[in-house]
mmCIF file of C-alpha atoms in Angstrom:
data_model
loop_
_atom_site.group_PDB
_atom_site.id
_atom_site.type_symbol
_atom_site.label_atom_id
_atom_site.label_comp_id
_atom_site.label_asym_id
_atom_site.label_seq_id
_atom_site.Cartn_x
_atom_site.Cartn_y
_atom_site.Cartn_z
ATOM 1 C CA MET C 287 -0.647 9.136 36.753
ATOM 2 C CA PRO C 288 -0.452 11.243 39.931
ATOM 3 C CA LYS C 289 -0.126 14.960 39.305
ATOM 4 C CA GLY C 290 0.437 18.058 41.325
ATOM 5 C CA LYS C 291 1.318 16.436 44.652
ATOM 6 C CA GLY C 292 4.992 15.882 44.187
ATOM 7 C CA GLY C 293 7.514 18.609 44.923
ATOM 8 C CA LYS C 294 9.590 19.599 41.897
ATOM 9 C CA GLY C 295 12.975 21.268 42.100
ATOM 10 C CA ALA C 296 16.460 21.111 40.632
ATOM 11 C CA LYS C 297 16.566 17.394 41.396
ATOM 12 C CA GLY C 298 13.281 16.741 39.627
ATOM 13 C CA THR C 299 9.932 15.689 41.001
ATOM 14 C CA LYS C 300 10.032 14.249 44.489
ATOM 15 C CA VAL C 301 7.848 11.191 44.974
ATOM 16 C CA THR C 302 6.879 10.350 48.541
ATOM 17 C CA LEU C 303 5.737 6.974 49.822
ATOM 18 C CA LYS C 304 2.242 8.410 50.307
ATOM 19 C CA ILE C 305 2.048 9.524 46.669
ATOM 20 C CA ALA C 306 3.378 6.172 45.474
ATOM 21 C CA LYS C 307 0.855 4.170 47.512
ATOM 22 C CA LYS C 308 -2.034 6.238 46.140
ATOM 23 C CA ALA C 309 -0.824 5.573 42.598
ATOM 24 C CA VAL C 310 -0.721 1.786 42.984
ATOM 25 C CA ARG C 311 -3.427 -0.027 41.008
ATOM 26 C CA MET C 312 -4.514 -3.630 40.725
ATOM 27 C CA THR C 313 -4.683 -4.847 37.132
ATOM 28 C CA PRO C 314 -7.502 -7.112 35.875
ATOM 29 C CA ASP C 315 -5.140 -10.084 36.020
ATOM 30 C CA GLY C 316 -4.310 -9.433 39.670
ATOM 31 C CA CYS C 317 -0.964 -7.644 39.303
ATOM 32 C CA CYS C 318 0.052 -4.807 41.623
ATOM 33 C CA ARG C 319 1.054 -1.986 39.258
ATOM 34 C CA LEU C 320 2.656 1.406 39.936
ATOM 35 C CA THR C 321 2.844 3.944 37.101
ATOM 36 C CA LEU C 322 5.069 6.993 37.584
ATOM 37 C CA SER C 323 5.692 7.745 33.926
ATOM 38 C CA ASN C 324 6.503 11.224 32.568
ATOM 39 C CA MET C 325 6.684 12.943 35.954
ATOM 40 C CA GLY C 326 10.066 14.645 35.659
ATOM 41 C CA ILE C 327 11.699 12.265 38.137
ATOM 42 C CA ALA C 328 15.487 12.639 38.100
ATOM 43 C CA ILE C 329 16.421 10.422 41.049
ATOM 44 C CA PHE C 330 14.996 6.952 41.622
ATOM 45 C CA PRO C 331 12.521 7.292 44.534
ATOM 46 C CA LYS C 332 13.989 5.006 47.188
ATOM 47 C CA CYS C 333 10.654 4.987 48.996
ATOM 48 C CA LEU C 334 9.477 2.589 46.283
ATOM 49 C CA LEU C 335 11.726 -0.069 47.775
ATOM 50 C CA LYS C 336 9.226 -0.363 50.636
ATOM 51 C CA LEU C 337 6.535 -1.504 48.210
ATOM 52 C CA THR C 338 7.821 -5.055 48.128
ATOM 53 C CA ASN C 339 4.536 -6.417 46.760
ATOM 54 C CA LEU C 340 4.875 -4.540 43.454
ATOM 55 C CA THR C 341 4.759 -6.806 40.418
ATOM 56 C CA GLU C 342 4.751 -4.073 37.746
ATOM 57 C CA LEU C 343 6.658 -0.784 37.827
ATOM 58 C CA ASP C 344 6.598 1.921 35.139
ATOM 59 C CA LEU C 345 9.182 4.695 35.519
ATOM 60 C CA SER C 346 9.426 5.459 31.821
ATOM 61 C CA ARG C 347 9.860 8.920 30.268
ATOM 62 C CA ASN C 348 11.663 10.481 33.216
ATOM 63 C CA ARG C 349 15.223 11.745 33.751
ATOM 64 C CA ILE C 350 16.649 8.976 35.895
ATOM 65 C CA GLN C 351 20.409 8.580 35.436
ATOM 66 C CA LYS C 352 21.102 5.812 37.911
ATOM 67 C CA LEU C 353 19.297 2.908 39.555
ATOM 68 C CA PRO C 354 20.019 2.235 43.254
ATOM 69 C CA ASP C 355 21.956 -0.878 44.215
ATOM 70 C CA SER C 356 18.990 -1.830 46.375
ATOM 71 C CA ILE C 357 16.599 -2.182 43.405
ATOM 72 C CA GLY C 358 17.120 -5.911 43.772
ATOM 73 C CA ASP C 359 14.941 -5.751 46.900
ATOM 74 C CA LEU C 360 11.848 -5.503 44.674
ATOM 75 C CA GLU C 361 11.953 -9.258 44.245
ATOM 76 C CA SER C 362 8.284 -9.561 43.254
ATOM 77 C CA LEU C 363 8.723 -7.516 40.061
ATOM 78 C CA ARG C 364 7.738 -9.276 36.865
ATOM 79 C CA TRP C 365 7.435 -6.219 34.613
ATOM 80 C CA LEU C 366 9.815 -3.225 34.654
ATOM 81 C CA ASP C 367 9.622 -0.303 32.235
ATOM 82 C CA LEU C 368 12.503 2.203 32.287
ATOM 83 C CA HIS C 369 12.410 3.398 28.703
ATOM 84 C CA SER C 370 13.249 7.011 27.860
ATOM 85 C CA ASN C 371 15.465 7.869 30.812
ATOM 86 C CA LYS C 372 19.182 8.699 30.983
ATOM 87 C CA LEU C 373 20.628 5.429 32.224
ATOM 88 C CA GLU C 374 24.250 4.746 31.306
ATOM 89 C CA SER C 375 24.710 1.560 33.299
ATOM 90 C CA LEU C 376 22.788 -0.995 35.351
ATOM 91 C CA PRO C 377 23.474 -2.113 38.946
ATOM 92 C CA GLU C 378 24.503 -5.667 39.736
ATOM 93 C CA SER C 379 21.471 -6.060 41.991
ATOM 94 C CA LEU C 380 19.201 -5.978 38.948
ATOM 95 C CA GLY C 381 20.140 -9.609 38.533
ATOM 96 C CA LYS C 382 18.195 -10.409 41.714
ATOM 97 C CA LEU C 383 14.890 -9.711 39.945
ATOM 98 C CA VAL C 384 14.707 -13.307 38.787
ATOM 99 C CA LEU C 385 10.924 -13.210 38.290
ATOM 100 C CA LEU C 386 11.134 -10.504 35.611
ATOM 101 C CA THR C 387 9.479 -11.500 32.354
ATOM 102 C CA HIS C 388 9.427 -8.054 30.670
ATOM 103 C CA LEU C 389 12.213 -5.470 30.816
ATOM 104 C CA ASN C 390 12.169 -2.281 28.740
ATOM 105 C CA LEU C 391 15.430 -0.286 28.713
ATOM 106 C CA SER C 392 14.988 1.407 25.346
ATOM 107 C CA ASN C 393 15.894 5.040 24.691
ATOM 108 C CA ASN C 394 18.612 5.366 27.310
ATOM 109 C CA ARG C 395 22.403 5.784 27.062
ATOM 110 C CA LEU C 396 23.462 2.229 27.701
ATOM 111 C CA THR C 397 26.652 0.685 26.328
ATOM 112 C CA SER C 398 27.662 -2.965 26.578
ATOM 113 C CA ALA C 399 30.133 -2.022 29.332
ATOM 114 C CA GLY C 400 27.217 -0.896 31.476
ATOM 115 C CA PHE C 401 25.688 -4.389 31.725
ATOM 116 C CA PRO C 402 26.672 -6.387 34.833
ATOM 117 C CA ALA C 403 27.393 -10.103 34.610
ATOM 118 C CA THR C 404 24.543 -10.749 37.057
ATOM 119 C CA LEU C 405 21.991 -10.211 34.262
ATOM 120 C CA SER C 406 22.588 -13.835 33.356
ATOM 121 C CA SER C 407 20.272 -14.665 36.271
ATOM 122 C CA LEU C 408 17.232 -13.138 34.516
ATOM 123 C CA THR C 409 16.359 -16.419 32.857
ATOM 124 C CA SER C 410 12.586 -15.789 33.108
ATOM 125 C CA LEU C 411 12.749 -12.842 30.693
ATOM 126 C CA THR C 412 10.554 -13.325 27.636
ATOM 127 C CA SER C 413 10.722 -9.726 26.385
ATOM 128 C CA LEU C 414 13.798 -7.485 26.428
ATOM 129 C CA ASN C 415 13.877 -4.088 24.725
ATOM 130 C CA LEU C 416 17.333 -2.505 24.312
ATOM 131 C CA GLY C 417 16.474 -0.289 21.361
ATOM 132 C CA MET C 418 17.689 3.302 21.007
ATOM 133 C CA ASN C 419 20.838 2.963 23.104
ATOM 134 C CA GLN C 420 24.553 3.024 22.221
ATOM 135 C CA LEU C 421 25.171 -0.693 21.874
ATOM 136 C CA ASP C 422 27.561 -2.101 19.288
ATOM 137 C CA THR C 423 27.601 -5.546 20.852
ATOM 138 C CA LEU C 424 25.901 -7.472 23.651
ATOM 139 C CA PRO C 425 27.630 -8.651 26.828
ATOM 140 C CA PRO C 426 28.157 -12.430 27.166
ATOM 141 C CA SER C 427 25.937 -12.404 30.266
ATOM 142 C CA LEU C 428 22.864 -12.136 28.001
ATOM 143 C CA GLU C 429 23.630 -15.482 26.411
ATOM 144 C CA ALA C 430 21.908 -17.219 29.333
ATOM 145 C CA LEU C 431 18.533 -15.581 28.583
ATOM 146 C CA ASP C 432 17.202 -18.578 26.668
ATOM 147 C CA SER C 433 13.543 -17.842 27.513
ATOM 148 C CA LEU C 434 13.543 -14.695 25.352
ATOM 149 C CA GLN C 435 10.751 -14.542 22.798
ATOM 150 C CA GLU C 436 11.068 -10.860 21.820
ATOM 151 C CA LEU C 437 14.270 -8.837 21.565
ATOM 152 C CA GLY C 438 14.541 -5.171 20.557
ATOM 153 C CA LEU C 439 17.944 -4.006 19.287
ATOM 154 C CA PHE C 440 16.769 -1.241 16.937
ATOM 155 C CA ASP C 441 18.538 2.126 16.589
ATOM 156 C CA ASN C 442 21.857 1.076 18.074
ATOM 157 C CA LEU C 443 25.360 0.702 16.608
ATOM 158 C CA PHE C 444 25.324 -2.972 15.630
ATOM 159 C CA ILE C 445 27.224 -4.058 12.532
ATOM 160 C CA LYS C 446 26.914 -7.728 13.337
ATOM 161 C CA LEU C 447 24.823 -9.627 15.853
ATOM 162 C CA PRO C 448 26.525 -11.815 18.469
ATOM 163 C CA GLU C 449 26.343 -15.462 17.506
ATOM 164 C CA PHE C 450 24.431 -16.448 20.629
ATOM 165 C CA VAL C 451 21.486 -14.234 19.612
ATOM 166 C CA LYS C 452 20.983 -16.387 16.529
ATOM 167 C CA VAL C 453 20.513 -19.549 18.556
ATOM 168 C CA TYR C 454 18.113 -18.353 21.255
ATOM 169 C CA PRO C 455 15.785 -21.386 21.357
ATOM 170 C CA ASN C 456 12.497 -19.521 21.920
ATOM 171 C CA LEU C 457 13.067 -16.251 20.057
ATOM 172 C CA LYS C 458 10.105 -15.334 17.834
ATOM 173 C CA LYS C 459 10.609 -11.627 17.141
ATOM 174 C CA ILE C 460 13.703 -9.472 16.854
ATOM 175 C CA ASN C 461 13.955 -5.859 15.723
ATOM 176 C CA VAL C 462 17.317 -4.687 14.364
ATOM 177 C CA LYS C 463 16.133 -1.740 12.262
ATOM 178 C CA GLY C 464 18.051 1.522 12.391
ATOM 179 C CA ASN C 465 21.535 0.092 12.983
ATOM 180 C CA PRO C 466 24.500 1.057 10.754
ATOM 181 C CA SER C 467 23.738 -2.133 8.853
ATOM 182 C CA SER C 468 20.136 -2.932 9.590
ATOM 183 C CA GLN C 469 19.546 -6.403 8.158
ATOM 184 C CA GLU C 470 21.319 -9.694 8.515
ATOM 185 C CA ASP C 471 22.713 -11.845 5.698
ATOM 186 C CA GLY C 472 21.449 -15.401 5.952
ATOM 187 C CA GLY C 473 21.657 -15.399 9.756
ATOM 188 C CA VAL C 474 25.400 -14.570 9.687
ATOM 189 C CA GLY C 475 25.585 -10.828 10.277
ATOM 190 C CA LEU C 476 24.102 -7.464 9.326
ATOM 191 C CA ARG C 477 24.536 -6.121 5.806
ATOM 192 C CA GLY C 478 24.944 -2.605 4.474
ATOM 193 C CA LYS C 479 22.026 -0.768 2.875
ATOM 194 C CA LYS C 480 23.592 -0.455 -0.589
ATOM 195 C CA GLU C 481 24.392 -4.149 -0.768
ATOM 196 C CA ARG C 482 20.908 -5.015 0.483
ATOM 197 C CA GLU C 483 19.169 -2.916 -2.177
ATOM 198 C CA LYS C 484 20.925 -4.751 -4.995
ATOM 199 C CA ASP C 485 18.973 -7.937 -4.540
ATOM 200 C CA THR C 486 16.011 -7.269 -2.239
ATOM 201 C CA TYR C 487 12.843 -5.325 -3.036
ATOM 202 C CA LEU C 488 9.667 -4.999 -1.003
ATOM 203 C CA VAL C 489 6.609 -4.930 -3.261
ATOM 204 C CA HIS C 490 3.017 -6.080 -3.329
ATOM 205 C CA GLU C 491 2.175 -9.190 -5.352
ATOM 206 C CA SER C 492 -0.054 -7.257 -7.739
ATOM 207 C CA SER C 493 2.837 -5.025 -8.871
ATOM 208 C CA LEU C 494 4.925 -7.950 -10.157
ATOM 209 C CA CYS C 495 5.112 -9.085 -13.722
ATOM 210 C CA ARG C 496 3.803 -12.598 -14.376
ATOM 211 C CA THR C 497 7.287 -14.107 -14.618
ATOM 212 C CA CYS C 498 8.501 -12.581 -11.336
ATOM 213 C CA LEU C 499 5.316 -13.484 -9.527
ATOM 214 C CA LYS C 500 5.619 -17.105 -10.612
ATOM 215 C CA LYS C 501 9.257 -17.212 -9.579
ATOM 216 C CA CYS C 502 8.453 -15.813 -6.116
ATOM 217 C CA GLN C 503 5.610 -18.242 -5.627
ATOM 218 C CA VAL C 504 7.933 -21.146 -6.438
ATOM 219 C CA GLN C 505 10.531 -19.837 -3.967
ATOM 220 C CA ARG C 506 7.931 -19.309 -1.265
ATOM 221 C CA GLU C 507 6.685 -22.887 -1.652
ATOM 222 C CA GLY C 508 10.172 -24.237 -1.076
ATOM 223 C CA GLY C 509 11.678 -24.225 -4.535
ATOM 224 C CA GLY C 510 14.144 -21.458 -3.670
ATOM 225 C CA GLY C 511 16.244 -23.644 -1.395
ATOM 226 C CA GLY C 512 17.833 -22.721 1.909
ATOM 227 C CA GLY C 513 14.648 -23.332 3.903
ATOM 228 C CA GLY C 514 13.661 -19.686 3.574
ATOM 229 C CA GLY C 515 11.176 -19.753 0.692
ATOM 230 C CA GLY C 516 11.139 -16.434 -1.129
ATOM 231 C CA ARG C 517 12.918 -14.745 1.759
ATOM 232 C CA ASP C 518 16.291 -16.500 1.664
ATOM 233 C CA LYS C 519 18.508 -13.449 1.168
ATOM 234 C CA GLY C 520 17.655 -11.410 4.216
ATOM 235 C CA GLY C 521 14.283 -10.213 2.871
ATOM 236 C CA LYS C 522 11.480 -9.416 5.282
ATOM 237 C CA SER C 523 8.417 -7.255 5.507
ATOM 238 C CA GLU C 524 8.861 -3.854 7.101
ATOM 239 C CA GLU C 525 6.218 -4.652 9.708
ATOM 240 C CA GLU C 526 8.421 -7.416 11.090
ATOM 241 C CA GLY C 527 11.176 -4.932 11.856
ATOM 242 C CA GLY C 528 13.800 -7.450 10.771
ATOM 243 C CA SER C 529 12.335 -10.276 12.823
ATOM 244 C CA ASP C 530 12.690 -13.100 10.290
ATOM 245 C CA LEU C 531 16.366 -13.733 10.991
ATOM 246 C CA PHE C 532 16.726 -17.431 11.301
ATOM 247 C CA ASP C 533 15.997 -20.153 8.729
ATOM 248 C CA LYS C 534 14.883 -22.732 11.275
ATOM 249 C CA LYS C 535 12.415 -20.512 13.119
ATOM 250 C CA LYS C 536 8.750 -20.062 12.215
ATOM 251 C CA LEU C 537 8.358 -16.347 12.782
ATOM 252 C CA LYS C 538 5.379 -14.162 12.076
ATOM 253 C CA THR C 539 4.780 -13.387 8.402
ATOM 254 C CA PHE C 540 2.351 -11.105 6.603
ATOM 255 C CA SER C 541 0.304 -12.314 3.641
ATOM 256 C CA GLY C 542 0.421 -10.275 0.440
ATOM 257 C CA LEU C 543 3.964 -8.998 0.977
ATOM 258 C CA MET C 544 7.022 -10.672 -0.487
ATOM 259 C CA THR C 545 10.592 -9.764 -1.350
ATOM 260 C CA PRO C 546 11.518 -11.057 -4.806
ATOM 261 C CA ASN C 547 15.156 -11.354 -5.760
ATOM 262 C CA SER C 548 14.511 -9.602 -9.055
ATOM 263 C CA VAL C 549 13.393 -6.118 -9.961
ATOM 264 C CA ALA C 550 9.632 -5.453 -10.065
ATOM 265 C CA ILE C 551 8.019 -3.647 -13.013
ATOM 266 C CA VAL C 552 7.698 -0.436 -11.021
ATOM 267 C CA SER C 553 8.250 0.666 -7.459
ATOM 268 C CA GLN C 554 5.366 0.701 -4.999
ATOM 269 C CA ASP C 555 4.988 4.503 -5.099
ATOM 270 C CA VAL C 556 4.916 4.675 -8.893
ATOM 271 C CA TRP C 557 2.491 1.766 -8.974
ATOM 272 C CA ARG C 558 0.111 3.551 -6.602
ATOM 273 C CA MET C 559 0.330 6.781 -8.617
ATOM 274 C CA LYS C 560 -0.490 5.002 -11.864
ATOM 275 C CA GLY C 561 -3.419 3.278 -10.230
ATOM 276 C CA ASN C 562 -4.820 6.607 -9.082
ATOM 277 C CA VAL C 563 -4.426 8.134 -12.562
ATOM 278 C CA LYS C 564 -6.274 5.216 -14.187
ATOM 279 C CA HIS C 565 -9.076 5.516 -11.661
ATOM 280 C CA THR C 566 -9.396 9.253 -12.323
ATOM 281 C CA ASN C 567 -9.561 8.813 -16.111
ATOM 282 C CA LYS C 568 -12.370 6.301 -15.930
#
């Protein structure tokens, strides 16, 4: 990260073309990468538009409120990180970056009204992070992004996911934690916390009684119906961040963790405490 050479005033750090060129690095896989993260930049440096060979651009953790209409001139970009800025909307020209595979817009001030229809052209996107914004729905233009494999929607205002999200053909991971209702119900919508706690518990196998363990094992092997094994009522490990949303998708799972639809003998914390006491008394 370049330091000390940019002028800093009321409008934030000023990045010149000379500074930007010196900060450009070639990655081991041959990408041309520019990192200007956490530099106090308040206005998008238009000099960057002259670096047309850039394939990766990191402007995260700054104070940028608006992207220029000409950002679409960076047609070689495949990776764009704008997380932790102050963006409220996106320009239509962003849709010209058709080679983009990774786009991080998390921790901004985006609403669904700030998404232009041209985003439907970003069909090469495999990773899209929209977490920590002010979204309560997604614009229809995102329905065309059928190459998505990872989608971050955490810490927004979603009560229910748009139907098209549930049928993305290549989606493998989705994070919906931290929304008003942070888990979905059988792939239909998101459920409230109180309702979720009535029938879903996250525990380790060793804390289950023999009857519950057997029941969960039967469900996991397909005896529970619904194609979801022991996870057919919205259950999922915390590490997945709510990624196991769809019955027909083989998403990443974690061995040793399960969510039985019955109450365990004790909670995880109490179980750990008892284990420590037994170990001390020996």
